[in-house]
Coordinates of C-alpha atoms and ligand atoms in Angstrom, one line a residue:
X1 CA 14.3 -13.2 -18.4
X2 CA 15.2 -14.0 -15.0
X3 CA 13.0 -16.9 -12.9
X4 CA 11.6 -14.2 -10.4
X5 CA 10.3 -12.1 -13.5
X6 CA 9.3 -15.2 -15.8
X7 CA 7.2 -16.2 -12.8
X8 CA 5.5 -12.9 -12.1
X9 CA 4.7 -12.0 -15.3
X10 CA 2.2 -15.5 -15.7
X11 CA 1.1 -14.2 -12.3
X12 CA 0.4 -11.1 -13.5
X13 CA -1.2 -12.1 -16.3
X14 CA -3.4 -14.7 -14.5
X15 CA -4.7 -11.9 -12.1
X16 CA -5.5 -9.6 -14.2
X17 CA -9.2 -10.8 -15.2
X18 CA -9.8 -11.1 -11.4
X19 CA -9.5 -7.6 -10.9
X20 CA -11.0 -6.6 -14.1
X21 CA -14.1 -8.4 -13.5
X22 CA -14.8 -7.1 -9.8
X23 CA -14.3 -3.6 -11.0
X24 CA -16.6 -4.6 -14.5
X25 CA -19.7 -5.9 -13.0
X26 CA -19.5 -5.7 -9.2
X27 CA -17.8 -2.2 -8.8
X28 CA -21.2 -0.5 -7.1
X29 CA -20.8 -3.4 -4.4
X30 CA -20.3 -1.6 -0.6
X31 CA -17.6 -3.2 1.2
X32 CA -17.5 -0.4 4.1
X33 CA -19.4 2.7 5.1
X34 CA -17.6 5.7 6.8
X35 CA -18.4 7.8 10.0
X36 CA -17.4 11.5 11.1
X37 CA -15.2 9.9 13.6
X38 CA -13.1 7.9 10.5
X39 CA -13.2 11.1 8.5
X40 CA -11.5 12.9 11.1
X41 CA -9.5 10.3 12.6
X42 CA -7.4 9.1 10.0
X43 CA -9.5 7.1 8.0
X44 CA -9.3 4.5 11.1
X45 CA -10.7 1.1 9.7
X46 CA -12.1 2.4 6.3
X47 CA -11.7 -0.4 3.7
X48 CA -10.6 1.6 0.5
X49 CA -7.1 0.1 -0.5
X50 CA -6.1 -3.3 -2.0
X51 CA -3.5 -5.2 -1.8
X52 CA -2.4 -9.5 -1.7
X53 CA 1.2 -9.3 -0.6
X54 CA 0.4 -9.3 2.9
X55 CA -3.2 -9.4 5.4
X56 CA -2.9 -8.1 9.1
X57 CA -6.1 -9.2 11.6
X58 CA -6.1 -7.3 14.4
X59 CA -6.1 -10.5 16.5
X60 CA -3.7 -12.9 14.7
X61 CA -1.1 -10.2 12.9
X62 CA 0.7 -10.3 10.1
X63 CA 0.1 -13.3 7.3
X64 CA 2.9 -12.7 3.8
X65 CA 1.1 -14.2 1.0
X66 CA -1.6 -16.0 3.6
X67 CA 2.0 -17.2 5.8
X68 CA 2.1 -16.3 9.1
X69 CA 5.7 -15.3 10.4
X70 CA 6.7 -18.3 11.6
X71 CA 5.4 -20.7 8.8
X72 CA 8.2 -18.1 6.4
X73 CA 10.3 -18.7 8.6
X74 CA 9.9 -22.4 8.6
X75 CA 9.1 -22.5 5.1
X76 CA 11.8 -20.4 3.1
X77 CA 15.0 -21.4 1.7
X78 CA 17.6 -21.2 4.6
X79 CA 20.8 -19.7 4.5
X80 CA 23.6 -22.5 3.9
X81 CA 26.4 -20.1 5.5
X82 CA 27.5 -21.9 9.0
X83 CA 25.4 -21.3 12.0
X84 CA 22.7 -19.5 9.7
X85 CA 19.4 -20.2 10.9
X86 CA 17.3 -17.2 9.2
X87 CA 15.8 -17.7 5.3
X88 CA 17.4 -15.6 2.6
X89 CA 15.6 -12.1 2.2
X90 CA 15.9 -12.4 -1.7
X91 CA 13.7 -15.6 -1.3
X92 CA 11.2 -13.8 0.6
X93 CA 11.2 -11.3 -1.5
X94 CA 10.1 -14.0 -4.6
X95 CA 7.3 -15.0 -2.0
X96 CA 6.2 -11.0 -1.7
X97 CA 5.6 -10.7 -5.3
X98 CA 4.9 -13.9 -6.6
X99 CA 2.8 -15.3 -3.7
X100 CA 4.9 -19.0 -4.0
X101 CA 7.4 -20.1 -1.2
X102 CA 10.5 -20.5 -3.9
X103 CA 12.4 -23.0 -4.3
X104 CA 16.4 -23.1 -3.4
X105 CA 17.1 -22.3 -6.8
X106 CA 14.7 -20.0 -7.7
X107 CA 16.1 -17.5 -4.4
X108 CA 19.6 -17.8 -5.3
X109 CA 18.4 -16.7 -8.8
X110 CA 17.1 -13.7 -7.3
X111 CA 20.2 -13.0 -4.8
X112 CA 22.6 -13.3 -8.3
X113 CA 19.8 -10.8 -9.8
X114 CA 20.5 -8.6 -6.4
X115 CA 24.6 -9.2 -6.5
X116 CA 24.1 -7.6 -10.1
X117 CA 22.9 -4.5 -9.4
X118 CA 23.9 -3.5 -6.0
X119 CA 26.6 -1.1 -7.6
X120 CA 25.7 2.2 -6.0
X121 CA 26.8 5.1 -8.4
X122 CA 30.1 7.3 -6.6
X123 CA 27.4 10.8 -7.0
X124 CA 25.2 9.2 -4.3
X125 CA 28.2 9.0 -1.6
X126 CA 29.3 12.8 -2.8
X127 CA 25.6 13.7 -1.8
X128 CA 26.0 12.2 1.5
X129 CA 29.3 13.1 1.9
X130 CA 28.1 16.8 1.1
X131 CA 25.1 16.5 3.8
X132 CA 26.1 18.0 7.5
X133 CA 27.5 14.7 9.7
X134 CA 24.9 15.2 12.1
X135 CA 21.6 15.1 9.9
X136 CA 19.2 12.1 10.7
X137 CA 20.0 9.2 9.2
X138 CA 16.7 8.9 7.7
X139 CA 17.2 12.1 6.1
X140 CA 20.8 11.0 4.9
X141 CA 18.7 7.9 3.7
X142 CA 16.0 9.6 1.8
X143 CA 18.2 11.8 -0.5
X144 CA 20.4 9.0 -1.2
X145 CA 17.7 7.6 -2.8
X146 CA 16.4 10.3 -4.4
X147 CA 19.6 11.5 -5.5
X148 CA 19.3 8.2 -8.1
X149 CA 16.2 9.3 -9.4
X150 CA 17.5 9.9 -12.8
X151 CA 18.4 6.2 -13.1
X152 CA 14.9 5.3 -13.5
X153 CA 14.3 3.3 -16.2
X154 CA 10.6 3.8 -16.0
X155 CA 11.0 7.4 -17.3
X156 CA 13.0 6.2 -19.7
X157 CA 10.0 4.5 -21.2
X158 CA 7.6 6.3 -20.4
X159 CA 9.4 9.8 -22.1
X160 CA 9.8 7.1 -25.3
X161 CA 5.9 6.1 -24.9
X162 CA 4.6 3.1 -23.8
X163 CA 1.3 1.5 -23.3
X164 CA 0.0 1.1 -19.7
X165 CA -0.3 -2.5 -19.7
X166 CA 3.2 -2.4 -19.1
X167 CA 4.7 -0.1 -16.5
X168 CA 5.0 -2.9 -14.0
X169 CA 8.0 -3.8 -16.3
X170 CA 10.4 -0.8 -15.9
X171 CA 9.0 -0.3 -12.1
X172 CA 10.1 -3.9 -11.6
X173 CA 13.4 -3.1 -13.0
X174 CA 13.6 0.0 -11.1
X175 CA 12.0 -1.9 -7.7
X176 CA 14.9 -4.4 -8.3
X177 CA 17.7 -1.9 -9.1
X178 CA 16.8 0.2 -5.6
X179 CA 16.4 -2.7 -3.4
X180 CA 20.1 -4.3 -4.4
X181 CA 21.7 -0.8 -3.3
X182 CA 19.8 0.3 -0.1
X183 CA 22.4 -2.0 1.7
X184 CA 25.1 -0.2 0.6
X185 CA 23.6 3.1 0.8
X186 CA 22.7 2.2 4.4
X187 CA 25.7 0.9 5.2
X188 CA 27.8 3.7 3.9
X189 CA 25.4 6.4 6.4
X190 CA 26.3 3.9 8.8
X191 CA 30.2 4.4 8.4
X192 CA 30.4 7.6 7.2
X193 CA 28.2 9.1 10.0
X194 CA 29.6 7.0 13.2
X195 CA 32.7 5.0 12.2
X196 CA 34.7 7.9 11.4
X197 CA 34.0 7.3 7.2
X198 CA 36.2 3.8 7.4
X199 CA 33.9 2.2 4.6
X200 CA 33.6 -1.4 4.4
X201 CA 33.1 -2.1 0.6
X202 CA 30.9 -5.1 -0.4
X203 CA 31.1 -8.6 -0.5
X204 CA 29.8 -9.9 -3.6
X205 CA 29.5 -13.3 -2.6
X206 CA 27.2 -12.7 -0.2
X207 CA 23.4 -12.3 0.1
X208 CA 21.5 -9.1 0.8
X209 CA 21.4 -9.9 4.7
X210 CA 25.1 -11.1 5.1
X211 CA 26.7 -8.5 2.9
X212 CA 24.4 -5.7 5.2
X213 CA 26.2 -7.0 8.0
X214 CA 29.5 -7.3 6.2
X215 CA 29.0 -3.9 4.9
X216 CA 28.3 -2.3 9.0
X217 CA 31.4 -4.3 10.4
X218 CA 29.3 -6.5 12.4
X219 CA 30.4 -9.9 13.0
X220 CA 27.7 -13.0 13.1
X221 CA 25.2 -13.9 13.9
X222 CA 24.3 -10.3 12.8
X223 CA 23.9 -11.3 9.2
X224 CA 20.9 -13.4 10.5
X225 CA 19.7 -10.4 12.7
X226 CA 19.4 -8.6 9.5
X227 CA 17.9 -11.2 7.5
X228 CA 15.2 -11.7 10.4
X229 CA 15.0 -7.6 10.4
X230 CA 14.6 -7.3 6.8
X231 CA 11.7 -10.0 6.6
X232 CA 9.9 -8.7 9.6
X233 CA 9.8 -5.0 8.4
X234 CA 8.3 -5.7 5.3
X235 CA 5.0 -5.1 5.1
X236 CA 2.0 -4.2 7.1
X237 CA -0.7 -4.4 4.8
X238 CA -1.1 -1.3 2.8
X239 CA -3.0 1.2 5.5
X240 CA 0.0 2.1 7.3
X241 CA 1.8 5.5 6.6
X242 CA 4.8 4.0 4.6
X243 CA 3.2 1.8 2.8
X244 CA 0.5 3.9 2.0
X245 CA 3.0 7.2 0.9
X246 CA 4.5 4.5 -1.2
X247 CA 1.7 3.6 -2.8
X248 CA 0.1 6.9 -3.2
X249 CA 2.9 8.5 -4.4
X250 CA 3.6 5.8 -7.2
X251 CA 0.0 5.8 -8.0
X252 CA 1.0 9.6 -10.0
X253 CA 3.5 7.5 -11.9
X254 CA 6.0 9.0 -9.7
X255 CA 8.7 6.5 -10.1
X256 CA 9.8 4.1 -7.6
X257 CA 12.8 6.1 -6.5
X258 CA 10.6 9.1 -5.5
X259 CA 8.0 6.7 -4.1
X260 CA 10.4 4.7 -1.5
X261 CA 11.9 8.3 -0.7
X262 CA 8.9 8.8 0.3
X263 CA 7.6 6.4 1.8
X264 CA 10.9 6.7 4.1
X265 CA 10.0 9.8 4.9
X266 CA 6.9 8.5 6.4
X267 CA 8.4 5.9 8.5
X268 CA 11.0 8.6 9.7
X269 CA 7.6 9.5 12.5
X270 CA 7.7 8.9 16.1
X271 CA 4.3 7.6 15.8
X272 CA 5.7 4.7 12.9
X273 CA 9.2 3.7 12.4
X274 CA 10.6 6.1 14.9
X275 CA 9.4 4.6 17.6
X276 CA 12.2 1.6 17.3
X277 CA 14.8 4.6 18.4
X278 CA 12.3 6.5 21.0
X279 CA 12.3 2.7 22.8
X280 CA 15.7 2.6 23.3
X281 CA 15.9 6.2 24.3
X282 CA 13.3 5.9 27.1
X283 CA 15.3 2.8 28.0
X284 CA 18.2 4.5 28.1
X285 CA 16.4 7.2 30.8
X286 CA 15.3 4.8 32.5
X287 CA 18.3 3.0 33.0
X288 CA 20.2 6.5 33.8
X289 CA 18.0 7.7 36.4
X290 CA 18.3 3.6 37.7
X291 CA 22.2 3.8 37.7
X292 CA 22.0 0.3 35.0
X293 CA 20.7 -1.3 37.9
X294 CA 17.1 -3.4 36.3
X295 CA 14.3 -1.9 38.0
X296 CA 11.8 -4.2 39.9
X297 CA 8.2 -4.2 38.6
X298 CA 6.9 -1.7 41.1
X299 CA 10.0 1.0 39.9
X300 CA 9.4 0.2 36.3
X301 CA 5.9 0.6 36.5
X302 CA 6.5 4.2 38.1
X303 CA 8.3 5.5 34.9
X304 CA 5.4 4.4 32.9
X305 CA 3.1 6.4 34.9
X306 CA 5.4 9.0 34.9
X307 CA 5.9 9.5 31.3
X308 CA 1.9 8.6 30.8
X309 CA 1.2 11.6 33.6
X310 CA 3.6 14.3 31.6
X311 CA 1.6 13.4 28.3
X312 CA 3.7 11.2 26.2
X313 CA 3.1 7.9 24.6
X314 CA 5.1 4.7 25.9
X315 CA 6.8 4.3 22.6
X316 CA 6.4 0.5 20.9
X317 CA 3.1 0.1 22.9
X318 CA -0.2 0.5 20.9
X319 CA -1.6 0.2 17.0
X320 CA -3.8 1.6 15.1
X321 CA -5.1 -2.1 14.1
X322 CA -3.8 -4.6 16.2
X323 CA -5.6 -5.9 19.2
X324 CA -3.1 -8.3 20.9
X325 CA 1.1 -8.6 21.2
X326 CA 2.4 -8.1 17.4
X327 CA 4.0 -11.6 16.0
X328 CA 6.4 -9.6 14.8
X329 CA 7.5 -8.5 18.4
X330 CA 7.3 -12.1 19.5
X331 CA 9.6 -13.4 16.5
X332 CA 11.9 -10.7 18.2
X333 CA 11.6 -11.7 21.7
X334 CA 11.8 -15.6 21.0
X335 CA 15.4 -14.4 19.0
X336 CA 16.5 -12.8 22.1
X337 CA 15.4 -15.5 24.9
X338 CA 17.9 -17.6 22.4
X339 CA 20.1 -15.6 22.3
X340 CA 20.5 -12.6 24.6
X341 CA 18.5 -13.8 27.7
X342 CA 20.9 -12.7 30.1
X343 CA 21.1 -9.0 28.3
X344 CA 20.3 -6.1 30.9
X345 CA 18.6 -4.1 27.8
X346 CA 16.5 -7.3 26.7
X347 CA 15.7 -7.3 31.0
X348 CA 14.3 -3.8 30.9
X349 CA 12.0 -5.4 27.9
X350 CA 10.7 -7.4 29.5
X351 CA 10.2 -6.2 32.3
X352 CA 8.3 -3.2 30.3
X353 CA 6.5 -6.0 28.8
X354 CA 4.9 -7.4 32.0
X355 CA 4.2 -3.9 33.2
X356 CA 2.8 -2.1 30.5
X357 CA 0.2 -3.5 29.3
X358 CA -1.9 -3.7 32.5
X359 CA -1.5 0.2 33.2
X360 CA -2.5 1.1 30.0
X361 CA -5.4 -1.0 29.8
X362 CA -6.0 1.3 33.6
X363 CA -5.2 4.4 31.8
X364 CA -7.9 3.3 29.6
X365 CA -6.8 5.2 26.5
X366 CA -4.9 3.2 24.2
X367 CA -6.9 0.7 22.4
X368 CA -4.5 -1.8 22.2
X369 CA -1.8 -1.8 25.2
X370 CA 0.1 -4.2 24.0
X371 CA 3.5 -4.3 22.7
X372 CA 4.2 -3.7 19.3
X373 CA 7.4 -4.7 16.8
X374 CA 9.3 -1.0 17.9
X375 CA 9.5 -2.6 21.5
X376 CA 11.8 -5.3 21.1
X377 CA 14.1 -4.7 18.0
X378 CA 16.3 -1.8 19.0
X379 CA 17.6 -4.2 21.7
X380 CA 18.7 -6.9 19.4
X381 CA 20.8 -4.3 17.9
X382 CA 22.3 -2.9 20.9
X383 CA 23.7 -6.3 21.8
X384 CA 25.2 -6.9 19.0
X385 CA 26.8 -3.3 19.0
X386 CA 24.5 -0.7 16.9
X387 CA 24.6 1.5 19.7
X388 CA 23.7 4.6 17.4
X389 CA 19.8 4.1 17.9
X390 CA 18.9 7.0 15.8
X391 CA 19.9 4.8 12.8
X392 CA 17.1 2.0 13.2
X393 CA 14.5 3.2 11.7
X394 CA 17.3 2.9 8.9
X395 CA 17.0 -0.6 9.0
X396 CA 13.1 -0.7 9.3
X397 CA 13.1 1.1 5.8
X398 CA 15.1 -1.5 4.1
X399 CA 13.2 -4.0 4.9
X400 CA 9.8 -1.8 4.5
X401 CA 10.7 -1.2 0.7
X402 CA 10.8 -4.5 0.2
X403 CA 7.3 -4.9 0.2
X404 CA 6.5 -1.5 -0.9
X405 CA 8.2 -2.2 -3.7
X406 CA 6.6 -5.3 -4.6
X407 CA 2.7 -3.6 -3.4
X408 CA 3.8 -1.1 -6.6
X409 CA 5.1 -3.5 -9.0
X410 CA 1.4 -4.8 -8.5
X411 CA -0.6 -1.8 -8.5
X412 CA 1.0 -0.9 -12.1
X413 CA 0.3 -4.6 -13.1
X414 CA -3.2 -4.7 -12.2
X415 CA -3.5 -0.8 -13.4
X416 CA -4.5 0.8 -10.3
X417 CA -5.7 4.4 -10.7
X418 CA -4.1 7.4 -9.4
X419 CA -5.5 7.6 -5.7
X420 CA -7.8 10.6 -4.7
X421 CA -10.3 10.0 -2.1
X422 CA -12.8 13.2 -1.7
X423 CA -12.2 15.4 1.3
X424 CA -15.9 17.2 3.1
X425 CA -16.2 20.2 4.8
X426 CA -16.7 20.9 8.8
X427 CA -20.0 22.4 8.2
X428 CA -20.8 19.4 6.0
X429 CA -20.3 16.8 8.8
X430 CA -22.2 19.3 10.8
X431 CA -25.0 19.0 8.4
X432 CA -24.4 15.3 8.1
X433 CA -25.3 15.2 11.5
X434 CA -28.2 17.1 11.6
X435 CA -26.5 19.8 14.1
X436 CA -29.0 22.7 12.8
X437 CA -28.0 26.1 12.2
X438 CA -29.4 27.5 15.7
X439 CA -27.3 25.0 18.0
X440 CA -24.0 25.9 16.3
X441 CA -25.3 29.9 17.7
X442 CA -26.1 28.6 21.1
X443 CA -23.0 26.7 20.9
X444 CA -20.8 29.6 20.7
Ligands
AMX501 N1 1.1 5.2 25.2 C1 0.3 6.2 25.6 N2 -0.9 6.5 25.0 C2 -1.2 5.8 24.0 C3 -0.4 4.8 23.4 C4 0.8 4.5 24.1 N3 1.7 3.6 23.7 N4 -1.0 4.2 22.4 C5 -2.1 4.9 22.2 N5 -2.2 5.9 23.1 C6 -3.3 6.9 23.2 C7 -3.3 7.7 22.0 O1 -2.3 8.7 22.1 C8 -4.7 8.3 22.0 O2 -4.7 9.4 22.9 P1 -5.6 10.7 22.7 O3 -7.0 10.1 22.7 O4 -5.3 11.5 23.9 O5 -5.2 11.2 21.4 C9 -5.5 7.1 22.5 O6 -4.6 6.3 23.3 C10 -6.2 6.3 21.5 O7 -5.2 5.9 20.5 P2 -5.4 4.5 19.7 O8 -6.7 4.7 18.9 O9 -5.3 3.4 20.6 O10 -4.1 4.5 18.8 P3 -3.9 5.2 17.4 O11 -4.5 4.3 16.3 O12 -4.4 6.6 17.3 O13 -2.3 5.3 17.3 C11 -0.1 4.4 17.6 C12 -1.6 4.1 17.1 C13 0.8 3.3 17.3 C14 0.4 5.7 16.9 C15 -0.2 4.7 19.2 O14 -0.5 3.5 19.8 C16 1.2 5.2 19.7 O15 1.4 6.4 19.7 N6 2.1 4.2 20.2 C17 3.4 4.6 20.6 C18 4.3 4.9 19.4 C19 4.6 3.6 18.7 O16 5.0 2.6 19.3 N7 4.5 3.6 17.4 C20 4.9 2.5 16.6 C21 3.7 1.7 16.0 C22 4.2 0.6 15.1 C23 4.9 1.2 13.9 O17 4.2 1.8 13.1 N8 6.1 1.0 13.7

């Protein structure tokens, strides 16, 4: 048995009474109550889900495993390859399901454990190759996944019968299995769909971030862009609509390759992980209409308004649960004052981000107006030549599965139930709040 699995399994093991015992003798114990509003706003702030692989407060951010993002990054084993400055992904992925910050050895264990599965069967390239060139990405992305469904070795066991105290095996060999090939699948959309199919086979003596990079035909630092990509994009606690289709999904035993279709699907919204390519494309306006030239604050603050005044959002501005500029932005923007000051894109960013928040806080809709992780990262990628923006969200879902992945491997660990919260009527709100018969007639 490998370290990673060795080590999770004595986690798993030690957890399990934990969860037991809340659930045993404390399971009529209210954590949150619900109002009209949450039922028909999306569940806004309703505590109902659990999950330890990562915490978000809506004034400090993200925390993986109770580390906030720049203790990983301080804290993870670093890539050795020269001028690497950015942990290996496979080490944060040992943190993501085993809550320890590994050792050197114990995230090269898991890269080998990557390196030996990332062979992508030749059927998953004939489905993409069969899919019309100009489909999203995301799509592309999706069915490539889902296309290796019959791999799952969680069916496999399941058909042979198997007691529940055990599917987190076969999903964590499944979980494993996907997250070695979504490079390459990525990758190959990549080259098939905008450098004229000239497909870049892998490295195998590289980790998951430098073969990515390999893999696109994008020289460094971009292996460390990816890494950093890939760890920031994880996870979001589990409320978000990835993570939660993930999750839900799973929670029918679905297996994982149907759940992280699915849960790309998700991300594939303008309102989620779309909003990475919207950015860039209202840059891009902006910078039309400009003739390149940076606007000054007074011309950028115009196009705000003007895209606030014809009823649109400002794409990677606003959460649903932050209340201050995501970390995971500012992880971004740090890379790129390092790195890519000078960088007319990374000049409209910032720009945006001195202007924005002010007017929407005027507009007085959005709850939060400040920047979110969708506002920086499509212009990392631009400099280092992924121009084709509709493919970020690509790169948001690799990283996103990585802790989807893990949040399922748990759920089957700690036997989680199927989900199915209980859906009311209009007229029973109506009668929940006391709105009598007669009004609703005088209403109409
Ligand atoms: N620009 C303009 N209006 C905004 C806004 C923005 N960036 N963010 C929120 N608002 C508006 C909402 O549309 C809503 O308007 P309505 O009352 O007319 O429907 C109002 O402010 C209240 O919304 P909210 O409670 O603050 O946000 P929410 O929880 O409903 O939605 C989010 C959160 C992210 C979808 C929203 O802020 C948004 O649309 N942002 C722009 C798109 C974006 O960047 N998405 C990426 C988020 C991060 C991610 O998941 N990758």
């Amino acid at each position: 048995m490998s370290i990673l699995k060795e080590k999770l399994k004595s986690k798993i093991e030690a957890w399990r009474p934990r969860t037991s015992r809340l659930v045993k003798d404390y399971g009529n114990v209210k954590i949150s109550d619900v109002t009209i509003e949450q039922a028909i706003g999306g569940a806004r702030g309703v505590k109902c889900l659990t999950t330890d692989i990562s915490y978000l407060d809506p004034l400090e951010g993200i925390r993986f495993r109770g580390y906030t993002i720049p203790e990983v990054l301080e804290k993870l084993p670093k890539v050795k390859a020269k001028d690497g400055e950015m942990p290996y992904v496979e080490g944060f992925f040992y943190l993501l399901l085993t809550g320890d910050i590994p050792s050197e050895k114990d995230a090269m264990d898991v890269a080998e454990e990557f390196k030996k599965r990332q062979h992508v069967p030749e059927y998953v390239f004939n489905v993409l190759r069969a899919m019309p060139i100009d489909s999203h990405p995301m799509v592309m992305f999706s069915a490539g996944i889902l296309a290796m469904e019959k791999e799952s070795v969680f069916v496999q066991k399941y058909n042979e019968g198997m007691n529940k105290m055990d599917y987190w095996d076969p999903y964590y060999e499944d979980g494993l299995n996907l997250l070695a090939k979504l490079p390459r699948i990525a990758s190959f959309i990549y080259r098939l769909k905008y450098k004229n199919n000239d497909i870049i086979k892998a490295n195998p003596d590289l980790d998951m971030g430098g073969n990515f990079a390999h893999m696109m035909g994008i020289r460094k630092p971009y292996d460390d862009v990816a890494r950093l990509y890939f760890i920031l994009h994880s996870d979001h606690e589990s409320g978000n609509v990835s993570a939660h289709t993930g999750h839900l999904v799973a929670s029918a035993l679905s297996d994982i390759y149907y759940s992280i279709s699915a849960m790309i699907d998700g991300l594939a919204g303008p309102l989620h992980g779309l909003a990475n390519q919207e950015v860039l494309r209202w840059i891009q306006g902006v910078m039309d209409k400009m003739g390149g030239k940076v606007p000054s604050e007074e011309e950028m603050k115009k196009f705000v308004w003007d895209t606030l005044n014809s009823g649109q959002v400002i794409p990677g501005f606003g959460h649903a649960v932050l209340r201050k500029t995501d970390p995971r932005y500012m992880a971004q923007r740090e890379f790129c004052l390092k790195h890519l000051k000078d960088d007319p894109i990374f000049k409209y960013v910032d720009v945006l981000f001195k202007v924005t928040p002010p007017i929407l806080e005027k507009q007085g809709k959005a709850k939060n107006p400040w920047p979110n992780v969708d506002a920086q990262s499509g212009v990392i990628q631009w400099y280092y030549g992924l121009k084709e923006y509709d493919f970020y969200t690509v790169l948001f879902g690799i990283g996103r599965a990585l802790g989807v992945v893990s949040n399922i491997i748990w759920d089957r660990a700690l036997g989680y139930p199927i989900e199915r919260p209980k859906s009311v009527t209009t007229a029973m709100l109506e009668d929940f709040a006391g709105i009598t018969e007669k009004e609703l007639q005088t209403a109409k």
